[in-house]
mmCIF file of C-alpha atoms in Angstrom:
data_model
loop_
_atom_site.group_PDB
_atom_site.id
_atom_site.type_symbol
_atom_site.label_atom_id
_atom_site.label_comp_id
_atom_site.label_asym_id
_atom_site.label_seq_id
_atom_site.Cartn_x
_atom_site.Cartn_y
_atom_site.Cartn_z
ATOM 1 C CA UNK R 248 -4.693 9.338 -2.926
ATOM 2 C CA UNK R 249 -4.243 6.587 -5.419
ATOM 3 C CA UNK R 250 -1.389 4.880 -3.627
ATOM 4 C CA UNK R 251 0.490 4.598 -0.361
ATOM 5 C CA UNK R 252 2.438 7.782 0.257
ATOM 6 C CA UNK R 253 5.560 7.915 2.389
ATOM 7 C CA UNK R 254 7.500 10.937 3.500
ATOM 8 C CA UNK R 255 10.183 11.997 3.393
ATOM 9 C CA UNK R 256 11.522 9.997 0.474
ATOM 10 C CA UNK R 257 15.055 10.497 1.741
ATOM 11 C CA UNK R 258 16.343 11.407 5.187
ATOM 12 C CA UNK R 259 19.910 11.931 6.320
ATOM 13 C CA UNK R 260 20.363 12.302 10.050
ATOM 14 C CA UNK R 261 23.182 12.401 12.523
ATOM 15 C CA UNK R 262 23.776 9.527 14.863
ATOM 16 C CA UNK R 263 21.888 10.032 18.101
ATOM 17 C CA UNK R 264 19.101 12.151 16.618
ATOM 18 C CA UNK R 265 15.441 11.121 16.563
ATOM 19 C CA UNK R 266 13.579 10.709 13.268
ATOM 20 C CA UNK R 267 9.927 10.374 12.300
ATOM 21 C CA UNK R 268 8.808 8.610 9.159
ATOM 22 C CA UNK R 269 5.285 9.067 7.880
ATOM 23 C CA UNK R 270 2.965 6.756 5.978
ATOM 24 C CA UNK R 271 -0.342 7.758 4.398
ATOM 25 C CA UNK R 272 -2.166 4.550 3.470
ATOM 26 C CA UNK R 273 -4.796 4.218 0.794
ATOM 27 C CA UNK R 274 -8.052 5.718 2.063
ATOM 28 C CA UNK R 275 -10.223 3.116 3.744
ATOM 29 C CA UNK R 276 -7.484 0.533 4.161
ATOM 30 C CA UNK R 277 -7.657 -0.943 7.633
ATOM 31 C CA UNK R 278 -4.407 -2.918 7.665
ATOM 32 C CA UNK R 279 -0.978 -1.276 7.657
ATOM 33 C CA UNK R 280 2.540 -2.711 7.831
ATOM 34 C CA UNK R 281 5.999 -1.283 8.339
ATOM 35 C CA UNK R 282 9.047 -3.107 6.974
ATOM 36 C CA UNK R 283 12.654 -2.161 6.571
ATOM 37 C CA UNK R 284 15.151 -3.283 3.984
ATOM 38 C CA UNK R 285 18.855 -2.861 4.420
ATOM 39 C CA UNK R 286 21.074 -2.626 1.344
ATOM 40 C CA UNK R 287 21.060 -5.909 -0.538
ATOM 41 C CA UNK R 288 18.907 -7.610 2.085
ATOM 42 C CA UNK R 289 15.347 -8.900 2.267
ATOM 43 C CA UNK R 290 12.351 -7.231 3.870
ATOM 44 C CA UNK R 291 12.316 -7.284 7.658
ATOM 45 C CA UNK R 292 8.899 -7.066 9.321
ATOM 46 C CA UNK R 293 8.635 -4.338 11.939
ATOM 47 C CA UNK R 294 5.025 -3.735 13.000
ATOM 48 C CA UNK R 295 1.468 -4.481 11.837
ATOM 49 C CA UNK R 296 -1.721 -2.512 12.516
ATOM 50 C CA UNK R 297 -5.119 -4.087 11.858
ATOM 51 C CA UNK R 298 -8.184 -1.941 12.440
ATOM 52 C CA UNK R 299 -8.729 -1.204 16.111
ATOM 53 C CA UNK R 300 -6.810 -4.253 17.315
ATOM 54 C CA UNK R 301 -3.629 -3.931 19.322
ATOM 55 C CA UNK R 302 -0.703 -3.726 16.894
ATOM 56 C CA UNK R 303 1.678 -6.615 16.378
ATOM 57 C CA UNK R 304 4.985 -5.077 17.463
ATOM 58 C CA UNK R 305 6.948 -8.309 17.461
ATOM 59 C CA UNK R 306 9.294 -7.161 14.697
ATOM 60 C CA UNK R 307 10.519 -3.938 16.277
ATOM 61 C CA UNK R 308 14.285 -4.454 16.795
ATOM 62 C CA UNK R 309 14.661 -2.403 19.970
ATOM 63 C CA UNK R 310 12.822 -0.049 22.286
ATOM 64 C CA UNK R 311 14.224 2.850 20.282
ATOM 65 C CA UNK R 312 11.625 2.006 17.655
ATOM 66 C CA UNK R 313 7.949 2.838 18.047
ATOM 67 C CA UNK R 314 4.989 3.396 15.778
ATOM 68 C CA UNK R 315 1.508 4.718 16.059
ATOM 69 C CA UNK R 316 -1.477 4.988 13.846
ATOM 70 C CA UNK R 317 -3.857 7.852 14.483
ATOM 71 C CA UNK R 318 -7.527 7.558 13.636
ATOM 72 C CA UNK R 319 -6.946 4.342 11.774
ATOM 73 C CA UNK R 320 -5.242 6.203 8.960
ATOM 74 C CA UNK R 321 -1.836 7.920 8.981
ATOM 75 C CA UNK R 322 0.998 6.075 10.684
ATOM 76 C CA UNK R 323 4.261 7.414 12.062
ATOM 77 C CA UNK R 324 7.352 5.306 12.720
ATOM 78 C CA UNK R 325 9.695 6.941 15.220
ATOM 79 C CA UNK R 326 13.312 5.962 15.746
ATOM 80 C CA UNK R 327 14.971 7.482 18.789
ATOM 81 C CA UNK R 328 18.708 7.962 19.212
ATOM 82 C CA UNK R 329 19.426 6.697 15.709
ATOM 83 C CA UNK R 330 22.386 4.400 15.103
ATOM 84 C CA UNK R 331 24.265 3.719 11.882
ATOM 85 C CA UNK R 332 22.768 0.219 11.692
ATOM 86 C CA UNK R 333 19.328 1.870 11.404
ATOM 87 C CA UNK R 334 20.258 2.990 7.888
ATOM 88 C CA UNK R 335 17.844 1.279 5.520
ATOM 89 C CA UNK R 336 14.803 1.811 3.342
ATOM 90 C CA UNK R 337 11.653 1.848 5.464
ATOM 91 C CA UNK R 338 8.608 0.585 3.588
ATOM 92 C CA UNK R 339 4.952 0.968 4.468
ATOM 93 C CA UNK R 340 2.100 -1.119 3.024
ATOM 94 C CA UNK R 341 -1.677 -1.072 3.433
ATOM 95 C CA UNK R 342 -4.588 -3.309 2.530
ATOM 96 C CA UNK R 343 -8.355 -3.504 2.694
ATOM 97 C CA UNK R 344 -11.029 -6.198 3.026
ATOM 98 C CA UNK R 345 -9.028 -9.188 4.202
ATOM 99 C CA UNK R 346 -6.144 -8.535 1.874
ATOM 100 C CA UNK R 347 -8.057 -9.860 -1.084
ATOM 101 C CA UNK R 348 -6.182 -7.577 -3.450
ATOM 102 C CA UNK R 349 -2.879 -7.873 -1.734
ATOM 103 C CA UNK R 350 -0.958 -5.189 0.060
ATOM 104 C CA UNK R 351 0.032 -2.007 -1.713
ATOM 105 C CA UNK R 352 3.497 -0.766 -0.831
ATOM 106 C CA UNK R 353 4.760 2.770 -0.800
ATOM 107 C CA UNK R 354 8.050 3.772 -2.392
ATOM 108 C CA UNK R 355 9.752 3.905 0.975
ATOM 109 C CA UNK R 356 11.876 6.313 2.971
ATOM 110 C CA UNK R 357 15.614 5.915 2.561
ATOM 111 C CA UNK R 358 17.181 6.659 5.946
ATOM 112 C CA UNK R 359 20.891 7.309 6.206
ATOM 113 C CA UNK R 360 22.454 7.759 9.632
ATOM 114 C CA UNK R 361 25.857 9.432 9.507
ATOM 115 C CA UNK X 143 11.080 -16.729 9.517
ATOM 116 C CA UNK X 144 9.650 -17.345 6.064
ATOM 117 C CA UNK X 145 7.933 -20.726 5.749
ATOM 118 C CA UNK X 146 8.364 -21.126 2.003
ATOM 119 C CA UNK X 147 11.269 -22.392 -0.065
ATOM 120 C CA UNK X 148 12.242 -20.924 -3.428
ATOM 121 C CA UNK X 149 15.270 -21.315 -5.698
ATOM 122 C CA UNK X 150 17.641 -18.385 -5.242
ATOM 123 C CA UNK X 151 17.784 -17.470 -8.902
ATOM 124 C CA UNK X 152 16.646 -18.334 -12.401
ATOM 125 C CA UNK X 153 17.082 -16.980 -15.900
ATOM 126 C CA UNK X 154 14.422 -16.692 -18.542
ATOM 127 C CA UNK X 155 14.565 -15.716 -22.208
ATOM 128 C CA UNK X 156 12.478 -12.741 -23.248
ATOM 129 C CA UNK X 157 9.142 -13.813 -24.725
ATOM 130 C CA UNK X 158 9.218 -17.231 -23.115
ATOM 131 C CA UNK X 159 7.158 -18.363 -20.147
ATOM 132 C CA UNK X 160 8.806 -18.116 -16.737
ATOM 133 C CA UNK X 161 7.782 -20.821 -14.270
ATOM 134 C CA UNK X 162 8.711 -20.003 -10.685
ATOM 135 C CA UNK X 163 8.379 -22.826 -8.160
ATOM 136 C CA UNK X 164 7.643 -22.509 -4.459
ATOM 137 C CA UNK X 165 7.424 -25.144 -1.735
ATOM 138 C CA UNK X 166 5.097 -24.522 1.215
ATOM 139 C CA UNK X 167 4.840 -27.969 2.739
ATOM 140 C CA UNK X 168 3.672 -26.715 6.157
ATOM 141 C CA UNK X 169 0.793 -24.642 4.831
ATOM 142 C CA UNK X 170 -2.402 -24.943 6.867
ATOM 143 C CA UNK X 171 -5.975 -25.059 5.643
ATOM 144 C CA UNK X 172 -6.748 -21.371 6.080
ATOM 145 C CA UNK X 173 -3.483 -20.060 4.662
ATOM 146 C CA UNK X 174 -3.185 -18.499 1.248
ATOM 147 C CA UNK X 175 -0.217 -18.414 -1.097
ATOM 148 C CA UNK X 176 0.715 -14.854 -2.064
ATOM 149 C CA UNK X 177 3.220 -13.769 -4.691
ATOM 150 C CA UNK X 178 4.937 -10.397 -4.751
ATOM 151 C CA UNK X 179 7.825 -9.068 -6.767
ATOM 152 C CA UNK X 180 10.335 -6.322 -6.122
ATOM 153 C CA UNK X 181 11.972 -4.528 -8.978
ATOM 154 C CA UNK X 182 15.281 -2.926 -8.076
ATOM 155 C CA UNK X 183 14.922 0.153 -5.858
ATOM 156 C CA UNK X 184 11.125 -0.075 -5.740
ATOM 157 C CA UNK X 185 8.658 -1.296 -3.124
ATOM 158 C CA UNK X 186 7.233 -4.810 -3.517
ATOM 159 C CA UNK X 187 4.341 -5.224 -5.938
ATOM 160 C CA UNK X 188 1.437 -7.613 -5.405
ATOM 161 C CA UNK X 189 1.076 -10.150 -8.223
ATOM 162 C CA UNK X 190 -1.495 -12.781 -7.325
ATOM 163 C CA UNK X 191 -2.712 -15.032 -4.538
ATOM 164 C CA UNK X 192 -4.698 -18.245 -4.156
ATOM 165 C CA UNK X 193 -6.051 -20.700 -1.617
ATOM 166 C CA UNK X 194 -6.478 -24.004 -3.438
ATOM 167 C CA UNK X 195 -7.803 -23.246 -6.901
ATOM 168 C CA UNK X 196 -5.603 -22.098 -9.745
ATOM 169 C CA UNK X 197 -5.807 -18.366 -10.336
ATOM 170 C CA UNK X 198 -5.109 -16.097 -13.297
ATOM 171 C CA UNK X 199 -5.008 -12.348 -13.652
ATOM 172 C CA UNK X 200 -3.538 -9.862 -16.068
ATOM 173 C CA UNK X 201 -0.047 -10.333 -14.658
ATOM 174 C CA UNK X 202 0.341 -14.046 -14.073
ATOM 175 C CA UNK X 203 -1.128 -17.458 -13.375
ATOM 176 C CA UNK X 204 -0.834 -19.392 -10.136
ATOM 177 C CA UNK X 205 -0.946 -23.165 -10.178
ATOM 178 C CA UNK X 206 -1.378 -24.811 -6.760
ATOM 179 C CA UNK X 207 -0.915 -28.560 -6.358
ATOM 180 C CA UNK X 208 -3.833 -30.584 -5.064
ATOM 181 C CA UNK X 209 -2.099 -31.219 -1.726
ATOM 182 C CA UNK X 210 -1.298 -27.480 -1.554
ATOM 183 C CA UNK X 211 2.301 -28.161 -0.598
ATOM 184 C CA UNK X 212 3.728 -26.382 -3.601
ATOM 185 C CA UNK X 213 2.801 -23.903 -6.276
ATOM 186 C CA UNK X 214 4.125 -22.376 -9.474
ATOM 187 C CA UNK X 215 3.876 -18.799 -10.596
ATOM 188 C CA UNK X 216 3.740 -18.496 -14.358
ATOM 189 C CA UNK X 217 4.647 -15.337 -16.234
ATOM 190 C CA UNK X 218 3.316 -16.273 -19.673
ATOM 191 C CA UNK X 219 5.502 -14.037 -21.849
ATOM 192 C CA UNK X 220 8.418 -12.654 -19.886
ATOM 193 C CA UNK X 221 9.703 -9.201 -20.753
ATOM 194 C CA UNK X 222 12.862 -7.420 -19.646
ATOM 195 C CA UNK X 223 10.713 -5.420 -17.202
ATOM 196 C CA UNK X 224 9.877 -8.645 -15.376
ATOM 197 C CA UNK X 225 13.440 -8.840 -14.062
ATOM 198 C CA UNK X 226 12.917 -8.704 -10.286
ATOM 199 C CA UNK X 227 13.035 -10.668 -7.046
ATOM 200 C CA UNK X 228 9.890 -12.780 -6.734
ATOM 201 C CA UNK X 229 8.584 -13.676 -3.284
ATOM 202 C CA UNK X 230 6.236 -16.533 -2.411
ATOM 203 C CA UNK X 231 4.530 -16.116 0.981
ATOM 204 C CA UNK X 232 2.048 -18.273 2.872
ATOM 205 C CA UNK X 233 -0.258 -16.515 5.276
ATOM 206 C CA UNK X 234 -3.880 -16.291 6.300
ATOM 207 C CA UNK X 235 -5.774 -13.393 4.801
ATOM 208 C CA UNK X 236 -5.070 -11.152 7.777
ATOM 209 C CA UNK X 237 -1.712 -12.679 8.507
ATOM 210 C CA UNK X 238 1.727 -11.214 8.752
ATOM 211 C CA UNK X 239 3.618 -11.166 5.463
ATOM 212 C CA UNK X 240 6.996 -12.740 6.198
ATOM 213 C CA UNK X 241 9.285 -12.252 3.231
ATOM 214 C CA UNK X 242 12.038 -14.776 2.590
ATOM 215 C CA UNK X 243 14.963 -14.356 0.218
ATOM 216 C CA UNK X 244 12.812 -14.922 -2.883
ATOM 217 C CA UNK X 245 13.934 -15.868 -6.393
ATOM 218 C CA UNK X 246 15.999 -13.429 -8.427
ATOM 219 C CA UNK X 247 14.618 -13.683 -11.955
ATOM 220 C CA UNK X 248 16.695 -12.273 -14.779
ATOM 221 C CA UNK X 249 15.016 -11.984 -18.166
ATOM 222 C CA UNK X 250 17.531 -11.883 -20.986
ATOM 223 C CA UNK X 251 17.073 -10.627 -24.558
#
């Protein structure tokens, strides 16, 4: 597609449930980021995939959070046993050829844990 | 943590140039300066980036000082749609984008 696609756009889940958030990067982009943004706050780095290298997971806030990227394309962010503080907008971004055109962000998934 | 320093907010009159400063005094030789903006309720949008030369594209100009310790993003003719939070980030071309608090720019009629 023309841009980074994220699904679902909105997700409401009950506390304690697991959720999966999906990111479809721009075709051919080798680098992919996940960020989250709580209401009124800045962007918090979560995880970074670059080609076939081991991902940089240093931003994941707890072991309830995990992410994978299959075939160097689609990525899934999984949150287990969701908590209310997980409520935020989760943003995905991708880039090609050394980031020379910057990273393109998706519109995000708004997660609400009730 | 973000390694750049930006003013928290600034106002700009519609039609005038907006000059957004950024300090990046610890920038290393292989690190670029990237600018993004985030309009309310949208994902961040790439604006421009540079290494040491000044850069211009259809959105903005980027002026980097000779010592590379600071830069200025210039929006030549601000419009109401330019109201957003503007982020200045230093990173190498494959580096992690660490967003700081940015500058809230409000363009007024």
